[in-house]
Amino acid sequence: HTVVRLTQNTATCITVIILFNMCVGGNISLLMQAFRKKFIIPEFAEFAEKINKIYKTVKNQDEGKVANYIPQLAKFSPELWGVSLCTVDGQRHSVGDTKQPFCLQSCVKPLQYAIAVHELGTENVHRYVGMEPSGVKFNMLSLDDDDKPHNPMVNAGAIVISSLIKVKHFMNFVKRIAGQEFVGFSNATFQSEKETGDRNFAIGYYMKEKKCFPPGVEMIDALDFYFQLCSMEVTCESGSVLAATLANGGICPITDERVLSAEAVRNTLTLMHSCGMYDFSGQMAFHVGLPAKSGVSGAILLVIPNVMGMMCWSPPLDRVGNSVRGIHFCQELVSLFNFHNYDDLRHFVKKQDPRKQTGDDNIGSMFQLMFAAHNGDLSALRRFSLFSMDMDQKDYDSRTALHVAAAEGTHSLFFGREDVVNVLKDYQQECRQRLEQQIDAEDPQKLSTVERQL
């Protein structure tokens, strides 16, 4: 019996080891990053808690109306609200209704444009579509001076882009961008799109008259494919991976597969930044400063380059067709964190930077700062300031770099702070005198020892 039990225990241990190797084998690099705290967001749990707080704050927004001009969209509850994020190194967080499928609608436009550029190149794609903001509503019958759609983010441009893409493999391509996570199709929405798409048919015929389509393309086929693309479904969770692949330069952070070319991603993010939010694009660029694309399903695809992708979804829309809660979430996010493209300018208002290392790394930076102040290394101090190091951080004795510089006579490094330096020097001198008087009163022989310490 003992031999049998030992054999069973050994078999169990071997099974556990095999399962462990299966789980860990493909994720060694991920685990190494975790152990070394080398993730793009080092303190991810703390960051996730702050995302949850923003989510709860924004949830109280009850403005906007659910889109009803496409019957299938009108069926969604206005109470639905979800946010998911995926970092460029695979960290995930979701809060709210993040497993509920919804249609991409116009959020598919940057994806189809990226795939077209990936397959055909920038020059070939922009023979048929421009790259300027239109200045008019997304569904207007409007072309630029060259009789081309203004950009790929308006309906006219997206319909033309649809005519450039190979139909057969588009769904599989999007699944690869989403790391093989959920990407579906709503046939009911597709039928609704066709039945209520009079404006899009008008745009199609107008562009056919102006010869906007490539030779040999049937306009009706391009429109039909465009309606299919708008009817593709994702969840917040799979949508965040789509955004993260764009944030990661075309490499899916879940599978590490190069899905899109760097050129395609760069072009896509540029157009999302300038044209992605309908008539709110200028304000979005101004206040949020990040590439984004909205859809009338209530989705907002948000990209923070080199950091993470996010998908926000809430059906109630504002007057220009953007999710009310989604817009507020983006604004709150950038108000708290320095994700705006221009938040890292010198002398700008300091915001929280979740990309910064904490703990041992903070101690290391503090020692570097103190050492530079001690030695009068002006170039090092300037470099630290340019890289947004906290110049007021304190050591174990609550001294700042300015204290050290004043004590070592290198205070001239801190231009414009002479008044502070003088106060510190006066305070140091006063403390010295008081200490000497106190010690002298107690034991005059201790004075020489104190002088050496000072």
CSV table of C-alpha atoms in Angstrom, one decimal:
chain,number,residue,atom,x,y,z
A,1,HIS,CA,0.0,0.0,0.0
A,2,THR,CA,2.8,2.4,0.8
A,3,VAL,CA,4.4,1.8,-2.6
A,4,VAL,CA,1.0,2.4,-4.3
A,5,ARG,CA,0.5,5.7,-2.4
A,6,LEU,CA,4.1,6.8,-3.3
A,7,THR,CA,3.4,6.0,-6.9
A,8,GLN,CA,0.2,7.9,-6.9
A,9,ASN,CA,1.8,10.9,-5.2
A,10,THR,CA,4.6,10.8,-7.7
A,11,ALA,CA,2.1,10.7,-10.6
A,12,THR,CA,0.2,13.6,-9.1
A,13,CYS,CA,3.4,15.7,-8.8
A,14,ILE,CA,4.4,14.9,-12.3
A,15,THR,CA,0.9,15.9,-13.6
A,16,VAL,CA,1.1,19.2,-11.6
A,17,ILE,CA,4.5,19.9,-13.0
A,18,ILE,CA,3.3,19.2,-16.6
A,19,LEU,CA,0.3,21.5,-16.1
A,20,PHE,CA,2.5,24.2,-14.6
A,21,ASN,CA,4.9,24.0,-17.6
A,22,MET,CA,1.9,24.2,-20.0
A,23,CYS,CA,0.6,27.3,-18.2
A,24,VAL,CA,4.0,29.0,-17.8
A,25,GLY,CA,5.8,27.8,-21.0
A,26,GLY,CA,4.4,30.4,-23.3
A,27,ASN,CA,4.4,33.2,-20.7
A,28,ILE,CA,8.0,33.2,-19.4
A,29,SER,CA,8.6,36.7,-20.7
A,30,LEU,CA,5.4,38.0,-19.1
A,31,LEU,CA,6.3,36.4,-15.7
A,32,MET,CA,9.8,37.8,-15.8
A,33,GLN,CA,8.4,41.3,-16.4
A,34,ALA,CA,6.1,40.8,-13.4
A,35,PHE,CA,8.9,39.6,-11.1
A,36,ARG,CA,11.1,42.5,-12.2
A,37,LYS,CA,8.3,45.1,-12.1
A,38,LYS,CA,9.0,46.1,-15.7
A,39,PHE,CA,5.4,46.4,-16.8
A,40,ILE,CA,4.4,49.6,-18.5
A,41,ILE,CA,2.1,50.2,-15.5
A,42,PRO,CA,4.2,49.0,-12.6
A,43,GLU,CA,1.6,49.5,-9.9
A,44,PHE,CA,-1.3,48.0,-11.9
A,45,ALA,CA,-3.6,47.2,-9.0
A,46,GLU,CA,-3.5,50.8,-7.8
A,47,PHE,CA,-4.0,52.1,-11.3
A,48,ALA,CA,-7.0,49.8,-11.8
A,49,GLU,CA,-8.6,51.1,-8.6
A,50,LYS,CA,-8.4,54.6,-9.9
A,51,ILE,CA,-10.0,53.5,-13.2
A,52,ASN,CA,-12.8,52.0,-11.1
A,53,LYS,CA,-13.3,55.3,-9.3
A,54,ILE,CA,-13.6,57.2,-12.7
A,55,TYR,CA,-16.0,54.6,-13.9
A,56,LYS,CA,-18.3,55.0,-10.9
A,57,THR,CA,-18.1,58.8,-11.2
A,58,VAL,CA,-19.1,58.8,-14.8
A,59,LYS,CA,-21.8,56.2,-14.3
A,60,ASN,CA,-24.0,58.9,-12.8
A,61,GLN,CA,-24.2,60.7,-16.1
A,62,ASP,CA,-27.8,60.2,-17.4
A,63,GLU,CA,-27.8,62.5,-20.4
A,64,GLY,CA,-28.0,61.5,-24.1
A,65,LYS,CA,-30.3,59.2,-26.1
A,66,VAL,CA,-29.8,55.7,-27.5
A,67,ALA,CA,-29.6,55.8,-31.3
A,68,ASN,CA,-32.9,54.8,-32.9
A,69,TYR,CA,-32.5,55.3,-36.6
A,70,ILE,CA,-31.1,51.8,-36.8
A,71,PRO,CA,-33.8,49.6,-35.1
A,72,GLN,CA,-31.4,47.1,-33.6
A,73,LEU,CA,-29.4,49.8,-31.8
A,74,ALA,CA,-32.6,51.1,-30.1
A,75,LYS,CA,-33.0,47.8,-28.2
A,76,PHE,CA,-30.0,48.4,-25.9
A,77,SER,CA,-30.6,49.6,-22.4
A,78,PRO,CA,-29.3,53.1,-21.6
A,79,GLU,CA,-28.0,51.8,-18.3
A,80,LEU,CA,-25.3,49.6,-19.9
A,81,TRP,CA,-21.9,50.9,-19.2
A,82,GLY,CA,-18.5,49.1,-19.5
A,83,VAL,CA,-14.8,49.9,-19.7
A,84,SER,CA,-12.0,47.6,-20.5
A,85,LEU,CA,-8.3,48.2,-21.0
A,86,CYS,CA,-5.3,46.2,-22.3
A,87,THR,CA,-1.8,47.4,-21.9
A,88,VAL,CA,0.9,46.9,-24.6
A,89,ASP,CA,2.5,44.2,-22.4
A,90,GLY,CA,-0.8,42.3,-21.8
A,91,GLN,CA,-2.1,43.7,-18.5
A,92,ARG,CA,-5.9,43.6,-18.4
A,93,HIS,CA,-8.7,45.3,-16.4
A,94,SER,CA,-12.4,45.5,-16.9
A,95,VAL,CA,-15.3,47.1,-15.0
A,96,GLY,CA,-19.0,47.1,-15.7
A,97,ASP,CA,-20.8,45.5,-18.6
A,98,THR,CA,-17.8,44.4,-20.5
A,99,LYS,CA,-18.9,41.0,-21.8
A,100,GLN,CA,-22.0,42.2,-23.6
A,101,PRO,CA,-21.5,42.1,-27.4
A,102,PHE,CA,-22.3,45.3,-29.4
A,103,CYS,CA,-21.7,46.4,-32.9
A,104,LEU,CA,-18.6,48.3,-33.9
A,105,GLN,CA,-20.4,50.7,-36.2
A,106,SER,CA,-18.0,53.5,-37.1
A,107,CYS,CA,-15.3,52.1,-34.8
A,108,VAL,CA,-14.6,49.7,-37.6
A,109,LYS,CA,-13.4,52.5,-39.8
A,110,PRO,CA,-9.9,52.8,-38.4
A,111,LEU,CA,-9.5,49.0,-38.6
A,112,GLN,CA,-10.6,48.8,-42.3
A,113,TYR,CA,-8.3,51.7,-43.1
A,114,ALA,CA,-5.4,50.1,-41.3
A,115,ILE,CA,-5.9,46.8,-43.1
A,116,ALA,CA,-6.1,48.5,-46.4
A,117,VAL,CA,-2.9,50.4,-45.9
A,118,HIS,CA,-1.2,47.3,-44.6
A,119,GLU,CA,-2.2,45.4,-47.7
A,120,LEU,CA,-1.9,48.1,-50.4
A,121,GLY,CA,0.4,50.8,-48.9
A,122,THR,CA,-0.4,54.5,-48.1
A,123,GLU,CA,0.0,55.9,-51.6
A,124,ASN,CA,-2.4,53.4,-53.3
A,125,VAL,CA,-5.1,53.9,-50.6
A,126,HIS,CA,-4.9,57.7,-50.7
A,127,ARG,CA,-5.3,57.8,-54.5
A,128,TYR,CA,-9.0,57.3,-53.6
A,129,VAL,CA,-9.5,59.0,-50.3
A,130,GLY,CA,-8.1,62.2,-48.7
A,131,MET,CA,-6.6,62.8,-45.2
A,132,GLU,CA,-8.2,66.1,-44.1
A,133,PRO,CA,-11.0,66.7,-41.6
A,134,SER,CA,-14.2,67.3,-43.6
A,135,GLY,CA,-15.6,70.2,-41.6
A,136,VAL,CA,-19.1,68.7,-42.2
A,137,LYS,CA,-21.2,65.9,-40.6
A,138,PHE,CA,-19.9,62.3,-41.1
A,139,ASN,CA,-22.8,61.3,-43.4
A,140,MET,CA,-22.9,64.4,-45.7
A,141,LEU,CA,-22.8,64.1,-49.5
A,142,SER,CA,-19.5,66.0,-49.6
A,143,LEU,CA,-16.1,65.5,-51.5
A,144,ASP,CA,-12.9,67.4,-51.4
A,145,ASP,CA,-11.6,69.6,-54.3
A,146,ASP,CA,-10.2,66.5,-56.0
A,147,ASP,CA,-13.5,64.7,-55.9
A,148,LYS,CA,-12.4,62.3,-53.3
A,149,PRO,CA,-13.9,61.6,-49.8
A,150,HIS,CA,-12.2,63.9,-47.3
A,151,ASN,CA,-10.9,61.0,-45.1
A,152,PRO,CA,-11.4,57.4,-44.1
A,153,MET,CA,-13.3,58.3,-40.9
A,154,VAL,CA,-16.4,59.7,-42.6
A,155,ASN,CA,-19.0,57.4,-44.3
A,156,ALA,CA,-17.9,58.4,-47.9
A,157,GLY,CA,-14.3,57.5,-47.2
A,158,ALA,CA,-15.2,54.3,-45.4
A,159,ILE,CA,-17.4,53.1,-48.3
A,160,VAL,CA,-14.5,53.7,-50.7
A,161,ILE,CA,-12.1,51.9,-48.4
A,162,SER,CA,-14.5,49.0,-48.3
A,163,SER,CA,-14.0,48.6,-52.1
A,164,LEU,CA,-10.3,48.2,-51.7
A,165,ILE,CA,-10.3,45.4,-49.1
A,166,LYS,CA,-10.4,41.7,-49.9
A,167,VAL,CA,-13.7,40.5,-48.5
A,168,LYS,CA,-12.9,36.9,-47.7
A,169,HIS,CA,-10.4,37.3,-44.9
A,170,PHE,CA,-11.5,40.6,-43.2
A,171,MET,CA,-13.1,38.8,-40.2
A,172,ASN,CA,-10.1,36.7,-39.6
A,173,PHE,CA,-7.8,39.7,-39.9
A,174,VAL,CA,-9.8,41.5,-37.2
A,175,LYS,CA,-9.7,38.5,-35.0
A,176,ARG,CA,-6.0,38.5,-35.2
A,177,ILE,CA,-5.9,42.1,-34.2
A,178,ALA,CA,-8.1,41.2,-31.3
A,179,GLY,CA,-5.8,38.4,-30.2
A,180,GLN,CA,-8.3,35.7,-31.3
A,181,GLU,CA,-10.8,37.0,-28.7
A,182,PHE,CA,-14.5,37.5,-29.4
A,183,VAL,CA,-15.4,39.1,-32.8
A,184,GLY,CA,-18.9,38.3,-34.0
A,185,PHE,CA,-21.5,39.4,-36.6
A,186,SER,CA,-25.0,40.7,-36.1
A,187,ASN,CA,-27.1,39.7,-39.1
A,188,ALA,CA,-30.1,41.6,-37.6
A,189,THR,CA,-28.1,44.8,-37.5
A,190,PHE,CA,-26.8,44.2,-41.0
A,191,GLN,CA,-30.4,43.9,-42.3
A,192,SER,CA,-31.4,47.0,-40.4
A,193,GLU,CA,-28.4,48.9,-41.9
A,194,LYS,CA,-29.5,48.0,-45.4
A,195,GLU,CA,-33.2,48.8,-44.8
A,196,THR,CA,-32.5,52.2,-43.3
A,197,GLY,CA,-29.3,53.2,-45.2
A,198,ASP,CA,-30.9,55.6,-47.7
A,199,ARG,CA,-28.3,58.3,-46.9
A,200,ASN,CA,-25.4,55.9,-47.5
A,201,PHE,CA,-27.0,54.7,-50.8
A,202,ALA,CA,-27.2,58.4,-51.8
A,203,ILE,CA,-23.5,58.9,-50.9
A,204,GLY,CA,-22.6,55.8,-52.9
A,205,TYR,CA,-24.4,56.9,-56.0
A,206,TYR,CA,-23.0,60.4,-55.7
A,207,MET,CA,-19.4,59.0,-55.5
A,208,LYS,CA,-20.2,56.7,-58.5
A,209,GLU,CA,-21.1,59.7,-60.5
A,210,LYS,CA,-17.9,61.4,-59.5
A,211,LYS,CA,-15.9,58.2,-60.3
A,212,CYS,CA,-14.5,57.8,-56.8
A,213,PHE,CA,-14.4,54.0,-56.9
A,214,PRO,CA,-11.5,51.9,-58.3
A,215,PRO,CA,-12.0,50.5,-61.8
A,216,GLY,CA,-14.1,47.4,-61.9
A,217,VAL,CA,-15.7,47.9,-58.5
A,218,GLU,CA,-19.5,47.6,-58.1
A,219,MET,CA,-20.8,50.4,-55.9
A,220,ILE,CA,-23.6,48.2,-54.5
A,221,ASP,CA,-21.1,45.5,-53.5
A,222,ALA,CA,-18.9,48.1,-51.7
A,223,LEU,CA,-22.0,49.4,-49.8
A,224,ASP,CA,-23.1,45.9,-48.9
A,225,PHE,CA,-19.6,45.1,-47.5
A,226,TYR,CA,-19.6,48.4,-45.6
A,227,PHE,CA,-22.9,47.5,-43.9
A,228,GLN,CA,-21.4,44.1,-43.0
A,229,LEU,CA,-18.3,45.8,-41.4
A,230,CYS,CA,-20.5,48.1,-39.3
A,231,SER,CA,-22.4,45.1,-38.1
A,232,MET,CA,-19.4,43.3,-36.7
A,233,GLU,CA,-19.6,42.7,-32.9
A,234,VAL,CA,-17.1,42.9,-30.1
A,235,THR,CA,-17.2,43.2,-26.4
A,236,CYS,CA,-15.4,45.8,-24.3
A,237,GLU,CA,-12.8,43.2,-23.5
A,238,SER,CA,-12.0,42.1,-27.1
A,239,GLY,CA,-12.3,45.7,-28.2
A,240,SER,CA,-9.6,46.8,-25.8
A,241,VAL,CA,-7.2,44.3,-27.4
A,242,LEU,CA,-8.0,45.9,-30.8
A,243,ALA,CA,-7.0,49.3,-29.4
A,244,ALA,CA,-4.0,47.8,-27.6
A,245,THR,CA,-2.7,46.4,-30.9
A,246,LEU,CA,-2.8,49.9,-32.4
A,247,ALA,CA,-1.1,51.2,-29.2
A,248,ASN,CA,1.6,48.6,-29.6
A,249,GLY,CA,2.5,49.6,-33.2
A,250,GLY,CA,0.6,46.7,-34.8
A,251,ILE,CA,1.8,43.9,-32.6
A,252,CYS,CA,-1.0,42.2,-30.7
A,253,PRO,CA,0.0,42.2,-27.0
A,254,ILE,CA,-1.9,39.0,-26.3
A,255,THR,CA,-0.3,36.8,-29.1
A,256,ASP,CA,2.8,38.8,-29.8
A,257,GLU,CA,2.0,38.5,-33.5
A,258,ARG,CA,2.8,41.3,-35.9
A,259,VAL,CA,-0.6,41.9,-37.4
A,260,LEU,CA,-0.4,45.4,-38.9
A,261,SER,CA,2.6,47.3,-40.3
A,262,ALA,CA,4.0,50.3,-38.4
A,263,GLU,CA,3.1,52.5,-41.3
A,264,ALA,CA,-0.5,51.4,-41.2
A,265,VAL,CA,-0.7,52.0,-37.5
A,266,ARG,CA,0.9,55.5,-37.7
A,267,ASN,CA,-1.4,56.6,-40.4
A,268,THR,CA,-4.5,55.3,-38.6
A,269,LEU,CA,-3.7,56.9,-35.3
A,270,THR,CA,-3.0,60.2,-37.0
A,271,LEU,CA,-6.4,60.2,-38.7
A,272,MET,CA,-8.2,59.0,-35.5
A,273,HIS,CA,-6.6,62.0,-33.7
A,274,SER,CA,-7.8,64.5,-36.3
A,275,CYS,CA,-11.0,63.0,-37.6
A,276,GLY,CA,-12.2,60.2,-35.4
A,277,MET,CA,-14.9,61.8,-33.2
A,278,TYR,CA,-17.3,63.2,-35.7
A,279,ASP,CA,-17.9,67.0,-35.1
A,280,PHE,CA,-16.3,66.7,-31.7
A,281,SER,CA,-12.8,65.7,-33.2
A,282,GLY,CA,-11.3,69.2,-32.6
A,283,GLN,CA,-12.5,69.4,-29.0
A,284,MET,CA,-11.4,65.8,-28.4
A,285,ALA,CA,-7.9,66.6,-29.7
A,286,PHE,CA,-7.8,69.7,-27.6
A,287,HIS,CA,-9.1,68.4,-24.3
A,288,VAL,CA,-8.1,64.7,-24.4
A,289,GLY,CA,-5.2,64.7,-26.9
A,290,LEU,CA,-5.4,61.0,-27.8
A,291,PRO,CA,-6.4,59.1,-30.9
A,292,ALA,CA,-10.0,57.8,-30.6
A,293,LYS,CA,-12.9,56.7,-32.7
A,294,SER,CA,-16.5,56.6,-31.8
A,295,GLY,CA,-19.5,54.7,-33.1
A,296,VAL,CA,-23.3,55.3,-32.8
A,297,SER,CA,-23.6,52.0,-30.9
A,298,GLY,CA,-22.1,53.9,-28.0
A,299,ALA,CA,-18.5,52.6,-28.4
A,300,ILE,CA,-15.3,54.7,-28.1
A,301,LEU,CA,-12.1,53.1,-29.2
A,302,LEU,CA,-9.3,55.0,-27.3
A,303,VAL,CA,-5.6,54.5,-28.0
A,304,ILE,CA,-2.8,55.7,-25.6
A,305,PRO,CA,0.3,55.0,-27.9
A,306,ASN,CA,3.0,52.8,-26.3
A,307,VAL,CA,0.9,52.4,-23.2
A,308,MET,CA,-2.6,50.8,-23.7
A,309,GLY,CA,-5.8,50.6,-25.6
A,310,MET,CA,-9.3,51.1,-24.1
A,311,MET,CA,-12.8,50.4,-25.2
A,312,CYS,CA,-15.6,52.3,-23.5
A,313,TRP,CA,-19.3,51.5,-24.3
A,314,SER,CA,-22.5,53.1,-23.2
A,315,PRO,CA,-25.4,53.5,-25.7
A,316,PRO,CA,-26.7,57.0,-24.8
A,317,LEU,CA,-25.3,59.5,-27.3
A,318,ASP,CA,-24.9,63.2,-27.4
A,319,ARG,CA,-26.1,65.5,-30.2
A,320,VAL,CA,-23.2,64.6,-32.5
A,321,GLY,CA,-23.3,60.9,-32.0
A,322,ASN,CA,-20.7,60.2,-29.3
A,323,SER,CA,-21.2,58.2,-26.1
A,324,VAL,CA,-21.9,60.7,-23.3
A,325,ARG,CA,-20.4,58.5,-20.6
A,326,GLY,CA,-17.5,57.6,-23.0
A,327,ILE,CA,-16.5,61.2,-23.6
A,328,HIS,CA,-16.7,62.0,-19.9
A,329,PHE,CA,-14.6,59.0,-19.0
A,330,CYS,CA,-11.9,60.1,-21.5
A,331,GLN,CA,-11.8,63.6,-20.1
A,332,GLU,CA,-11.6,62.4,-16.5
A,333,LEU,CA,-8.9,60.0,-17.4
A,334,VAL,CA,-6.7,62.7,-18.9
A,335,SER,CA,-7.5,65.1,-16.1
A,336,LEU,CA,-6.0,62.6,-13.6
A,337,PHE,CA,-3.2,61.0,-15.6
A,338,ASN,CA,-0.6,62.7,-17.9
A,339,PHE,CA,-1.8,60.8,-21.0
A,340,HIS,CA,-2.5,63.9,-23.1
A,341,ASN,CA,0.0,64.1,-26.0
A,342,TYR,CA,1.4,67.4,-24.6
A,343,ASP,CA,1.3,66.8,-20.9
A,344,ASP,CA,5.0,66.1,-20.8
A,345,LEU,CA,6.1,69.6,-21.8
A,346,ARG,CA,8.4,71.3,-19.3
A,347,HIS,CA,6.8,73.4,-16.6
A,348,PHE,CA,3.4,71.9,-17.4
A,349,VAL,CA,0.9,71.2,-14.5
A,350,LYS,CA,2.0,67.9,-12.9
A,351,LYS,CA,-0.4,65.0,-13.2
A,352,GLN,CA,-0.1,61.4,-12.0
A,353,ASP,CA,2.1,59.2,-14.2
A,354,PRO,CA,1.2,55.6,-13.8
A,355,ARG,CA,4.2,54.6,-15.9
A,356,LYS,CA,6.7,55.7,-13.3
A,357,GLN,CA,8.4,53.0,-11.2
A,358,THR,CA,7.9,53.2,-7.4
A,359,GLY,CA,9.7,51.7,-4.4
A,360,ASP,CA,13.3,50.8,-5.0
A,361,ASP,CA,13.4,52.8,-8.3
A,362,ASN,CA,12.2,55.9,-6.4
A,363,ILE,CA,15.0,55.4,-3.9
A,364,GLY,CA,17.5,55.1,-6.7
A,365,SER,CA,16.3,58.3,-8.3
A,366,MET,CA,16.4,60.1,-5.0
A,367,PHE,CA,20.0,59.1,-4.4
A,368,GLN,CA,21.0,60.2,-8.0
A,369,LEU,CA,19.3,63.6,-7.4
A,370,MET,CA,21.1,64.1,-4.0
A,371,PHE,CA,24.4,63.1,-5.5
A,372,ALA,CA,24.1,65.5,-8.4
A,373,ALA,CA,23.2,68.4,-5.9
A,374,HIS,CA,26.1,67.4,-3.7
A,375,ASN,CA,28.6,67.5,-6.5
A,376,GLY,CA,27.2,70.5,-8.3
A,377,ASP,CA,26.4,68.5,-11.5
A,378,LEU,CA,24.2,71.0,-13.3
A,379,SER,CA,23.8,68.9,-16.5
A,380,ALA,CA,22.5,65.9,-14.5
A,381,LEU,CA,20.0,68.1,-12.6
A,382,ARG,CA,18.7,69.5,-15.9
A,383,ARG,CA,18.4,66.0,-17.3
A,384,PHE,CA,16.4,64.9,-14.3
A,385,SER,CA,14.1,67.9,-14.6
A,386,LEU,CA,13.5,67.3,-18.3
A,387,PHE,CA,12.5,63.7,-17.6
A,388,SER,CA,9.9,64.9,-15.1
A,389,MET,CA,11.8,63.7,-12.0
A,390,ASP,CA,10.3,65.1,-8.8
A,391,MET,CA,12.9,67.7,-7.9
A,392,ASP,CA,11.4,68.2,-4.4
A,393,GLN,CA,11.6,64.5,-3.3
A,394,LYS,CA,13.1,64.0,0.2
A,395,ASP,CA,15.7,61.6,1.6
A,396,TYR,CA,15.4,59.6,4.9
A,397,ASP,CA,16.1,62.8,6.9
A,398,SER,CA,13.5,64.9,5.0
A,399,ARG,CA,16.2,66.8,3.1
A,400,THR,CA,15.6,67.9,-0.5
A,401,ALA,CA,18.2,68.5,-3.2
A,402,LEU,CA,18.1,72.2,-2.4
A,403,HIS,CA,19.0,71.5,1.3
A,404,VAL,CA,22.0,69.5,0.1
A,405,ALA,CA,23.1,72.1,-2.4
A,406,ALA,CA,22.8,74.8,0.3
A,407,ALA,CA,24.9,72.8,2.8
A,408,GLU,CA,27.6,72.0,0.1
A,409,GLY,CA,27.8,75.5,-1.3
A,410,THR,CA,26.5,74.4,-4.7
A,411,HIS,CA,23.2,76.3,-4.4
A,412,SER,CA,24.0,78.5,-7.4
A,413,LEU,CA,22.7,75.5,-9.4
A,414,PHE,CA,19.2,76.4,-8.4
A,415,PHE,CA,18.7,79.6,-10.4
A,416,GLY,CA,15.9,81.8,-9.2
A,417,ARG,CA,15.9,80.1,-5.8
A,418,GLU,CA,18.5,82.3,-4.1
A,419,ASP,CA,15.9,83.5,-1.6
A,420,VAL,CA,15.1,79.9,-0.5
A,421,VAL,CA,18.8,79.1,-0.3
A,422,ASN,CA,19.4,82.2,1.9
A,423,VAL,CA,16.6,81.2,4.2
A,424,LEU,CA,18.0,77.7,4.5
A,425,LYS,CA,21.5,79.0,5.2
A,426,ASP,CA,20.2,81.4,7.8
A,427,TYR,CA,18.2,78.6,9.4
A,428,GLN,CA,21.2,76.3,9.4
A,429,GLN,CA,23.3,79.1,11.1
A,430,GLU,CA,20.7,79.7,13.7
A,431,CYS,CA,20.4,76.1,14.5
A,432,ARG,CA,24.1,75.8,14.9
A,433,GLN,CA,24.3,78.8,17.3
A,434,ARG,CA,21.4,77.4,19.4
A,435,LEU,CA,23.0,74.0,19.5
A,436,GLU,CA,26.4,75.4,20.6
A,437,GLN,CA,24.8,77.5,23.3
A,438,GLN,CA,22.8,74.6,24.6
A,439,ILE,CA,25.8,72.2,24.7
A,440,ASP,CA,28.1,74.9,26.1
A,441,ALA,CA,25.7,75.4,28.9
A,442,GLU,CA,25.6,71.7,29.6
A,443,ASP,CA,29.3,70.7,29.0
A,444,PRO,CA,31.8,73.0,27.3
A,445,GLN,CA,34.1,70.1,26.5
A,446,LYS,CA,31.5,68.6,24.0
A,447,LEU,CA,31.6,71.7,21.8
A,448,SER,CA,34.6,70.5,19.8
A,449,THR,CA,32.9,67.2,19.0
A,450,VAL,CA,29.7,69.0,17.8
A,451,GLU,CA,31.8,71.3,15.6
A,452,ARG,CA,33.3,68.3,13.9
A,453,GLN,CA,29.9,66.8,13.3
A,454,LEU,CA,28.5,70.1,11.9
